[in-house]
Amino acid sequence: MTVSVKVRPFQYSHTIGMLALTGRGFSNPIDLALGNEGLVYVLNRSNSYQAQMGAVRVGIITLEEEYIGQFGGFGTGDGELTWPTSLAIDSQGNTYVSDEHRNDVQVFGKDHEFARKWGTFGSGDGQLNRPSGLAVDPDDNIIVVDHMNNRIQKFTPEGKLLAKWGSAGSGPGEFNLPWGVATDKQGQIYVADWRNDRVQKFTNDGEYIATIGTPGSAEGQVKRPANVAVDDDGNVYVADWGNERVSVFTALGFPLTTIIGDATMSKWGAEFLSANQDLTEGRKVMADGTPEKRFWGRTAGEGDDQGRLIVVDSCRHRLQIYTRA
């Protein structure tokens, strides 16, 4: 029996962002995390050219479009980022950043200064091969997607290995290049199983529970899911990368709705254009902007405690914000 709910439970609110190699704006943002006091941490991966100009960084903003600051920067030293893939924040305000070039997880304290790192390249216990998604469970343990090793590893905040599970394959509990990960308030773990076109749900110790989504582009299907998030009601948000949308499922895994993007001009973008009239005139000859409204390479999403959904729209260097209707 297939059950679907034909509703649109989200209302578009506003857009934050524009392309900027440093300061106010983003450069191919790839992930975000919600901190204390309404702060939003945005991980900018950038590209090989812009990275060396300072574009790789963690930016700190609010959903009211206030720019707070940034930390990190391009490089291979402690506190520097090369090919960052994900970030997460624990209950103490520490920020964890995974990096698939460095094959490690770096930890920044509440002051955003480098504190420590853990992980080395390899396939042994506690080693990493191009780590991607990060999540923090209710006990402040760190869940790491060990991308090329096709497994999940769970660590203490200090980097001590607690558990690991998964292997290459397409069966329950197996992975094919997994990427994103999330936890719910019960500590259950959701993994975006990228090449298997599904999300898998596990207990906190790695016991398989269920699969959400099947391969494809129809309702209830996903294609190359890049990330996943879970709200307090258990609804599951999948960054459906291959379908250029966010696919939303109920806690039981039934399809709820899809979101394809509704962006308008951000406040930062409008202020930039007001000082660059030639660009403003050029935009007037565009059509209604429909393609520009839509997601292009959305890589992550997160829900806050006010019922808002924040979607990382990577290739358009912005966030799109929705509210629960």
Short mmCIF file of C-alpha atoms in Angstrom, two decimals, residues 56-180:
data_model
loop_
_atom_site.label_atom_id
_atom_site.label_comp_id
_atom_site.label_asym_id
_atom_site.label_seq_id
_atom_site.Cartn_x
_atom_site.Cartn_y
_atom_site.Cartn_z
CA VAL A 56 36.94 28.62 1.60
CA ARG A 57 35.64 29.49 5.05
CA VAL A 58 32.89 29.15 7.62
CA GLY A 59 30.62 32.18 7.56
CA ILE A 60 28.40 33.16 10.48
CA ILE A 61 25.09 34.89 9.86
CA THR A 62 21.55 35.18 11.20
CA LEU A 63 18.33 34.35 9.37
CA GLU A 64 17.54 38.05 9.56
CA GLU A 65 20.42 38.54 7.07
CA GLU A 66 22.92 39.95 9.53
CA TYR A 67 26.55 39.08 8.77
CA ILE A 68 28.44 38.23 11.97
CA GLY A 69 31.86 37.03 10.85
CA GLN A 70 33.90 34.11 9.56
CA PHE A 71 36.71 31.71 10.46
CA GLY A 72 38.88 29.11 8.78
CA GLY A 73 40.53 29.70 5.44
CA PHE A 74 42.25 27.88 2.62
CA GLY A 75 45.29 25.77 3.45
CA THR A 76 46.55 22.55 4.98
CA GLY A 77 47.65 23.77 8.39
CA ASP A 78 45.76 23.47 11.65
CA GLY A 79 42.57 25.50 11.47
CA GLU A 80 42.71 25.70 7.68
CA LEU A 81 40.40 24.04 5.14
CA THR A 82 41.11 22.52 1.73
CA TRP A 83 38.11 20.52 0.46
CA PRO A 84 35.67 20.86 3.36
CA THR A 85 32.56 18.70 3.14
CA SER A 86 30.41 19.19 6.26
CA LEU A 87 30.14 20.86 9.64
CA ALA A 88 28.25 20.23 12.87
CA ILE A 89 27.94 21.99 16.22
CA ASP A 90 27.65 20.26 19.60
CA SER A 91 25.75 21.40 22.71
CA GLN A 92 28.85 23.17 24.03
CA GLY A 93 29.18 25.35 20.95
CA ASN A 94 32.15 23.53 19.43
CA THR A 95 32.23 23.35 15.63
CA TYR A 96 33.38 20.22 13.79
CA VAL A 97 34.48 20.41 10.13
CA SER A 98 35.27 17.40 7.92
CA ASP A 99 37.67 17.72 5.00
CA GLU A 100 38.00 15.13 2.24
CA HIS A 101 41.49 16.32 1.24
CA ARG A 102 42.90 16.34 4.74
CA ASN A 103 41.04 13.13 5.70
CA ASP A 104 40.34 14.48 9.16
CA VAL A 105 37.84 16.28 11.36
CA GLN A 106 38.92 19.61 12.86
CA VAL A 107 37.37 21.04 16.00
CA PHE A 108 36.99 24.76 16.65
CA GLY A 109 36.05 26.05 20.10
CA LYS A 110 33.31 28.48 21.04
CA ASP A 111 35.73 31.30 20.20
CA HIS A 112 36.07 29.78 16.69
CA GLU A 113 39.76 29.14 17.25
CA PHE A 114 41.32 25.80 16.28
CA ALA A 115 41.20 23.39 19.23
CA ARG A 116 42.17 19.93 17.94
CA LYS A 117 41.85 17.46 15.09
CA TRP A 118 41.50 13.73 14.63
CA GLY A 119 41.52 11.21 11.81
CA THR A 120 44.16 9.94 9.39
CA PHE A 121 43.91 8.46 5.90
CA GLY A 122 43.12 4.75 5.68
CA SER A 123 40.51 2.07 6.14
CA GLY A 124 41.39 0.85 9.62
CA ASP A 125 39.38 1.54 12.76
CA GLY A 126 39.09 5.30 13.26
CA GLN A 127 40.76 6.09 9.94
CA LEU A 128 39.02 8.02 7.19
CA ASN A 129 38.94 8.04 3.41
CA ARG A 130 37.41 11.29 2.15
CA PRO A 131 35.02 11.90 5.06
CA SER A 132 31.83 13.74 4.14
CA GLY A 133 28.74 14.23 6.33
CA LEU A 134 28.84 15.05 10.04
CA ALA A 135 26.13 15.00 12.70
CA VAL A 136 26.00 15.27 16.48
CA ASP A 137 23.81 12.89 18.48
CA PRO A 138 22.00 13.79 21.74
CA ASP A 139 25.05 12.65 23.75
CA ASP A 140 27.38 14.94 21.76
CA ASN A 141 28.99 12.01 19.97
CA ILE A 142 30.11 12.79 16.42
CA ILE A 143 28.71 10.72 13.53
CA VAL A 144 31.04 10.71 10.51
CA VAL A 145 30.22 9.46 7.01
CA ASP A 146 33.39 7.67 5.89
CA HIS A 147 32.60 8.21 2.21
CA MET A 148 35.08 6.07 0.28
CA ASN A 149 35.14 3.36 2.95
CA ASN A 150 31.34 3.00 2.62
CA ARG A 151 30.72 3.07 6.34
CA ILE A 152 29.64 5.19 9.30
CA GLN A 153 31.90 5.79 12.30
CA LYS A 154 30.87 7.23 15.65
CA PHE A 155 33.42 9.12 17.77
CA THR A 156 33.59 10.98 21.04
CA PRO A 157 34.24 14.74 20.72
CA GLU A 158 37.91 13.97 21.37
CA GLY A 159 38.07 11.50 18.49
CA LYS A 160 37.87 8.15 20.30
CA LEU A 161 36.11 5.55 18.15
CA LEU A 162 32.90 4.23 19.69
CA ALA A 163 31.28 2.25 16.87
CA LYS A 164 31.36 1.62 13.14
CA TRP A 165 29.09 -0.09 10.65
CA GLY A 166 28.49 -0.53 6.94
CA SER A 167 30.25 -1.94 3.91
CA ALA A 168 30.06 -1.58 0.14
CA GLY A 169 26.83 -2.91 -1.39
CA SER A 170 23.17 -2.24 -2.03
CA GLY A 171 21.51 -4.32 0.67
CA PRO A 172 20.11 -3.08 4.00
CA GLY A 173 22.91 -1.52 6.03
CA GLU A 174 25.25 -1.40 3.04
CA PHE A 175 26.35 1.76 1.25
CA ASN A 176 27.49 2.99 -2.13
CA LEU A 177 29.36 6.27 -1.62
CA PRO A 178 27.22 7.69 1.21
CA TRP A 179 27.44 11.45 1.71
CA GLY A 180 25.16 13.24 4.21
#
